[in-house]
Tab-separated table of C-alpha atoms in Angstrom:
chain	number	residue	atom	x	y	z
A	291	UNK	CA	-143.279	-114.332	-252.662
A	292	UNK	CA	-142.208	-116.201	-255.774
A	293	UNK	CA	-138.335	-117.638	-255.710
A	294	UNK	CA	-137.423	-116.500	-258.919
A	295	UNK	CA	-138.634	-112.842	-257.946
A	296	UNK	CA	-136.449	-112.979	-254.511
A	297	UNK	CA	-133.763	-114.481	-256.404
A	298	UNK	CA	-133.866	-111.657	-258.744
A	299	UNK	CA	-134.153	-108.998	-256.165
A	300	UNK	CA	-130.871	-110.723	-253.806
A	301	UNK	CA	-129.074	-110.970	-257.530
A	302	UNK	CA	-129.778	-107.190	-257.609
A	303	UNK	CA	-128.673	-106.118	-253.950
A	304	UNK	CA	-125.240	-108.414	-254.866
A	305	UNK	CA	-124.404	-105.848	-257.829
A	306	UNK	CA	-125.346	-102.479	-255.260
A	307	UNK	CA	-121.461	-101.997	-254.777
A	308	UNK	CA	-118.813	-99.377	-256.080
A	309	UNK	CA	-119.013	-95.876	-258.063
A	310	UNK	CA	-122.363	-95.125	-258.120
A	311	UNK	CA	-122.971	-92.493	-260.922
A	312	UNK	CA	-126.105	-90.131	-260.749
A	313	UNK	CA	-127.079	-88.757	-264.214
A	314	UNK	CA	-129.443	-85.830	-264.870
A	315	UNK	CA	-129.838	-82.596	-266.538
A	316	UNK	CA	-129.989	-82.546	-270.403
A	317	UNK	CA	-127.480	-84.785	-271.150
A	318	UNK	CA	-128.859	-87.533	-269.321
A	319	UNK	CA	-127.945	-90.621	-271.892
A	320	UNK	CA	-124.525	-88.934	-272.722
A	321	UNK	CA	-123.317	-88.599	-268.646
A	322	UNK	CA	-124.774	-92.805	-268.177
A	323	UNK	CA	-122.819	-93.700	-271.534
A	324	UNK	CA	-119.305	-92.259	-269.751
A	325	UNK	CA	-119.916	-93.187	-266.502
A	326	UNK	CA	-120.367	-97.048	-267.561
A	327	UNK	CA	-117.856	-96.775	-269.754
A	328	UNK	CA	-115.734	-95.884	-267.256
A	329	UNK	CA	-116.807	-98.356	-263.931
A	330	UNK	CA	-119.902	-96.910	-262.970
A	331	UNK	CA	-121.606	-99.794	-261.634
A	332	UNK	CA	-124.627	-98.147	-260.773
A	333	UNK	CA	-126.122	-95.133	-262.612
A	334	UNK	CA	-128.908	-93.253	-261.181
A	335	UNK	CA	-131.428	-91.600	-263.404
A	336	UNK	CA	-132.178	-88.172	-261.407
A	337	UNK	CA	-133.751	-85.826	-263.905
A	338	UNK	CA	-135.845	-82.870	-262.451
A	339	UNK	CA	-138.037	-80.569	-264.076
A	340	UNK	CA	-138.777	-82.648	-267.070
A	341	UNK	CA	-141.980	-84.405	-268.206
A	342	UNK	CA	-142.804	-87.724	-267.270
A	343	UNK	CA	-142.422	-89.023	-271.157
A	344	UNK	CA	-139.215	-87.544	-271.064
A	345	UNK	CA	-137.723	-88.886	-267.960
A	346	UNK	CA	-138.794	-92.106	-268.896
A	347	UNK	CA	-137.773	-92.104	-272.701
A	348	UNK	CA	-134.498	-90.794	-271.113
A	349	UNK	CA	-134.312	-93.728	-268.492
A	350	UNK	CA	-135.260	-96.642	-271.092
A	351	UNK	CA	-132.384	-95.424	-272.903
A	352	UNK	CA	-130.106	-95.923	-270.490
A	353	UNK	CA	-131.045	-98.905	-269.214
A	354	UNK	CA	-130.273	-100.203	-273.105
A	355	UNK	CA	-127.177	-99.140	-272.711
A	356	UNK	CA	-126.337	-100.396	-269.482
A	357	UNK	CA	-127.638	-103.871	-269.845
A	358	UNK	CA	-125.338	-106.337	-268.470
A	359	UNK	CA	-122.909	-103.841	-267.658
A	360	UNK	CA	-124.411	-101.533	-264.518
A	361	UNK	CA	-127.145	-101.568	-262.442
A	362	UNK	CA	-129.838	-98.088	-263.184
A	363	UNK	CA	-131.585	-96.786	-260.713
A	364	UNK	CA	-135.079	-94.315	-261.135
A	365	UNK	CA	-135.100	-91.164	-258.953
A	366	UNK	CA	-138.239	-90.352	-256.907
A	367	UNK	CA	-140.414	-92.044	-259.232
A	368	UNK	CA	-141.526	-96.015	-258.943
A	369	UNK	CA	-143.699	-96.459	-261.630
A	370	UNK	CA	-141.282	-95.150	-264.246
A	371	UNK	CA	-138.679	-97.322	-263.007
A	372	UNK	CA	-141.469	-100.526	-263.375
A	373	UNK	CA	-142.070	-98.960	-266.770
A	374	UNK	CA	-138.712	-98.749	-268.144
A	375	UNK	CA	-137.654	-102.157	-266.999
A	376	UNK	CA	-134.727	-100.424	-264.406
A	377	UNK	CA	-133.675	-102.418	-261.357
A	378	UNK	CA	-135.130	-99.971	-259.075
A	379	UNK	CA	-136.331	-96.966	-257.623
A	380	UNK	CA	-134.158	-94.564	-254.913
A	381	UNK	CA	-136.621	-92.473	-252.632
A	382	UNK	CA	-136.013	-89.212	-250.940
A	383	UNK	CA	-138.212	-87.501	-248.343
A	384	UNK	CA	-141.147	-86.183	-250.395
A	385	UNK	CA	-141.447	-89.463	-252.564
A	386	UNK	CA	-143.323	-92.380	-251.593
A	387	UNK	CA	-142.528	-93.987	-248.700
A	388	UNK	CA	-140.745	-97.199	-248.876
A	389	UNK	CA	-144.175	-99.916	-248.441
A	390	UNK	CA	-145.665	-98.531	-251.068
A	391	UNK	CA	-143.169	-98.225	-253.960
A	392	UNK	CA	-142.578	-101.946	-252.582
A	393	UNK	CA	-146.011	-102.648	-253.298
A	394	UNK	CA	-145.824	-101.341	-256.841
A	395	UNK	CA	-142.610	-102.846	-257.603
A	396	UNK	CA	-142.476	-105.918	-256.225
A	397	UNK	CA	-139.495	-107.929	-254.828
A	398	UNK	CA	-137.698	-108.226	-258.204
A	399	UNK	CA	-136.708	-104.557	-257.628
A	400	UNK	CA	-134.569	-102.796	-255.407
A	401	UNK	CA	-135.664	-99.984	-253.267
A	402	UNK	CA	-133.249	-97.269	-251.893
A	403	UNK	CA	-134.410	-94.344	-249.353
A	404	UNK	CA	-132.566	-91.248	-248.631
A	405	UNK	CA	-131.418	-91.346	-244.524
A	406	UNK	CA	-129.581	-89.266	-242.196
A	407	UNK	CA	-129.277	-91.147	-238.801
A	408	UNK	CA	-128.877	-94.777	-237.966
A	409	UNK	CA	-132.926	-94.306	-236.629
A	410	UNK	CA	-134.027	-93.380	-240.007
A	411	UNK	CA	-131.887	-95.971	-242.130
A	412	UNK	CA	-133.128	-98.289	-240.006
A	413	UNK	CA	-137.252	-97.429	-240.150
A	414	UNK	CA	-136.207	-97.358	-243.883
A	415	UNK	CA	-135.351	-101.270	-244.294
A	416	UNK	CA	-138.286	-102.141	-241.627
A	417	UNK	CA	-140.706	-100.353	-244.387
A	418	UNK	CA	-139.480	-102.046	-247.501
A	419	UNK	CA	-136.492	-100.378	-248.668
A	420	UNK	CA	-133.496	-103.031	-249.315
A	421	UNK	CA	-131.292	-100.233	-249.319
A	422	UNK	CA	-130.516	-96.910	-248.093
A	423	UNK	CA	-128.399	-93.607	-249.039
A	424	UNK	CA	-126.402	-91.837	-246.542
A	425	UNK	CA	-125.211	-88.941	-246.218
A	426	UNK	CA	-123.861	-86.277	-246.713
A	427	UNK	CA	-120.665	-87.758	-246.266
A	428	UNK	CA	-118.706	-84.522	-246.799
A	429	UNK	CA	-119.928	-81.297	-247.918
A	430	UNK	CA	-121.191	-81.380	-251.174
A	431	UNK	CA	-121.164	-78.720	-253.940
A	432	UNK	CA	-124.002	-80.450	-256.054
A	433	UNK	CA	-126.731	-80.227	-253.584
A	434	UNK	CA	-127.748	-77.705	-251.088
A	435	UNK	CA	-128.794	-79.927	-247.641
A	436	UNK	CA	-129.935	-78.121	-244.197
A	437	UNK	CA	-127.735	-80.812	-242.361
A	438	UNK	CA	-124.140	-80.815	-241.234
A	439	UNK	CA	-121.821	-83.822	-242.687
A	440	UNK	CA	-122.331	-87.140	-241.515
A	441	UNK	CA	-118.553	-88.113	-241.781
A	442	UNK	CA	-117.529	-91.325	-241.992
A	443	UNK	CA	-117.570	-92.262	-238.603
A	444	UNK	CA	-120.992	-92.638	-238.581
A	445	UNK	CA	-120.908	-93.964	-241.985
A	446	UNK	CA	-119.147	-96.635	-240.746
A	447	UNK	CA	-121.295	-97.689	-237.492
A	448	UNK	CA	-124.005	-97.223	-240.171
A	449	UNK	CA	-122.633	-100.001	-242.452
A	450	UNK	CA	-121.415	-101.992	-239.359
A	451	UNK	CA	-124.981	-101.747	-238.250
A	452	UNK	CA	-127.150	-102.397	-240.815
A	453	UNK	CA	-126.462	-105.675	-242.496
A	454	UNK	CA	-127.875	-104.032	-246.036
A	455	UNK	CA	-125.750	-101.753	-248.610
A	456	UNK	CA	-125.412	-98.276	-247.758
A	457	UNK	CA	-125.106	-95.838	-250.500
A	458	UNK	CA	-122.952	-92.834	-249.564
A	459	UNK	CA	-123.459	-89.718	-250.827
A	460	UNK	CA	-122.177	-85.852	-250.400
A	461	UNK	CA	-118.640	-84.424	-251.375
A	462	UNK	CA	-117.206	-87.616	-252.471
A	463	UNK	CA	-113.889	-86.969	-254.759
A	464	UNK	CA	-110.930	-88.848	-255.869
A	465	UNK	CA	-108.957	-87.770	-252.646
A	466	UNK	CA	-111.715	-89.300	-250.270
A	467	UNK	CA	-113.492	-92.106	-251.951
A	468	UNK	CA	-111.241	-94.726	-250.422
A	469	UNK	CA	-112.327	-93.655	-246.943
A	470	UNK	CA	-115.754	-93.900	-247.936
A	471	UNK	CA	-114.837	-97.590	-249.220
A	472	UNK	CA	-113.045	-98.020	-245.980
A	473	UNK	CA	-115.757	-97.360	-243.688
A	474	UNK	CA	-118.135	-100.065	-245.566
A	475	UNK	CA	-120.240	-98.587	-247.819
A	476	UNK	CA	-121.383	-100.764	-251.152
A	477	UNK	CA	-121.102	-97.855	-252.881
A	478	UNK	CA	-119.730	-94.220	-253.344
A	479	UNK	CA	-122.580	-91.963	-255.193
A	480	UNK	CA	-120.804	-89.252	-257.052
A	481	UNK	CA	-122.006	-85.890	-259.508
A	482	UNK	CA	-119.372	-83.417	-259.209
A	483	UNK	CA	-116.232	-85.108	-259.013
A	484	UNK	CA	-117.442	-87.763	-262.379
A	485	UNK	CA	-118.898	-84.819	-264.426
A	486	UNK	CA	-117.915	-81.203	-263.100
A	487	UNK	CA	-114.443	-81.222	-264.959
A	488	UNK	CA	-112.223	-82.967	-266.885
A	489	UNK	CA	-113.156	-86.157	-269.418
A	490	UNK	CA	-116.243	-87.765	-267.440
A	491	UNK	CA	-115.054	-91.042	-268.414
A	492	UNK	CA	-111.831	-90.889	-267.095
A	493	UNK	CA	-113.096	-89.619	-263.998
A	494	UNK	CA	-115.051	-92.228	-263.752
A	495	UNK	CA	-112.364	-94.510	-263.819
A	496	UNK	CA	-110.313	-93.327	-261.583
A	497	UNK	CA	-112.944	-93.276	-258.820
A	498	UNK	CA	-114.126	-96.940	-259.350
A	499	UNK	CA	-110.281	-97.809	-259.406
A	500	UNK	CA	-109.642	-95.774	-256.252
A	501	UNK	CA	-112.966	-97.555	-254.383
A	502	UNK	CA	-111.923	-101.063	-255.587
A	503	UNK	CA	-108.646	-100.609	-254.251
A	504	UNK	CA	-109.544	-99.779	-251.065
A	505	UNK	CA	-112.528	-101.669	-250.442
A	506	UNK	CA	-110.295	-105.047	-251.202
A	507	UNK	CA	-107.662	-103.623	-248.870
A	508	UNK	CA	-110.723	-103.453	-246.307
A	509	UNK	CA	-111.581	-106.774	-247.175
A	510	UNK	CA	-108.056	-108.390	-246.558
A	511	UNK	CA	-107.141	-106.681	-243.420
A	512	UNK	CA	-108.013	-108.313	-240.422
């Protein structure tokens, strides 16, 4: 493995922390554009139904815009994320698995998979993910899931467990983010509560705000 691609790929995992902003639909560019602008230090590109050409011309876009400013993240797909020169790929369970999207992407990039139980998060790092999303967290509005909430109880023995960033995901607002900060996640993935109401980039803000806060209160208490 050469340095300079490790190095890359630890620089990488050091940035996975905060809001983490997922982006779709047909305002792709304009969601990642308020969502940096207001924190977001991670945006996920998570466009469904759309051409190949499109989700790609849509992701090189953002990661323009988000150059030196947030991390962006491909959905499902690890060759568009190679080809539009994103910092990595986020796998759910009818993608890849995680050895071969590492294969294609090397060690430069990073490599999420979604999880449910300490078991799977766990078979997920062992296979090549650096990474892994957890949840849900909370019920979520934004995506229909045949499991109960994790809670964040779990999410904590999850993050305690691990020793790599957990993403959590499901139901995260403004009036629970700093619990999700507080049991240990790197990050808090939000839809609803950034772009379902109100001024997205103010939203935004006041999420990252609300996760910084607590996560430094997490960080100070002994």
């Amino acid at each position: 493995m050469p340095t300079s691609d490790a190095s890359a790929g630890a620089a990488r995992r050091a940035r996975l922390a905060g809001l983490y902003a997922i982006v779709g639909g047909g305002d792709a560019i304009g969601q990642a554009r308020a969502a940096i602008a207001g924190g977001a230090g991670v945006v996920q590109v998570r466009i469904k139904d759309a051409p190949a050409g499109a989700v790609l011309a849509a992701a090189r876009e953002i990661v323009a815009l988000a150059r030196g400013r947030a991390l962006v993240i491909v959905n499902d797909r690890a060759d568009l994320a190679l080809l539009a020169g994103a910092d990595g790929v986020h796998l759910g369970d009818d993608d890849l698995p995680p050895a071969e999207a590492r294969r294609l992407v090397g060690p430069e990039l990073l490599v999420g998979r979604t999880t449910r139980t300490l078991e799977e998060a766990r078979a997920a790092l062992a296979e090549g993910a650096d990474h892994v999303g957890f949840g849900p967290i909370f019920a979520s509005r934004s995506k229909a899931l045949a499991v109960p909430p994790r809670g964040t109880a779990l999410l904590r023995e999850i993050a305690s467990a691990l020793g790599a960033p957990v993403v959590a995901i499901g139901g995260i607002t403004l009036a629970n983010v700093g619990e999700v900060a507080r049991a240990g996640a790197a990050c808090a993935a939000v839809i609803e509560a950034i772009f379902g109401a109100g001024e997205p980039s103010a939203n935004a803000a006041r999420l990252a705000q609300g996760f910084a806060s607590a996560n430094r209160l997490r960080e100070t208490t002994p």
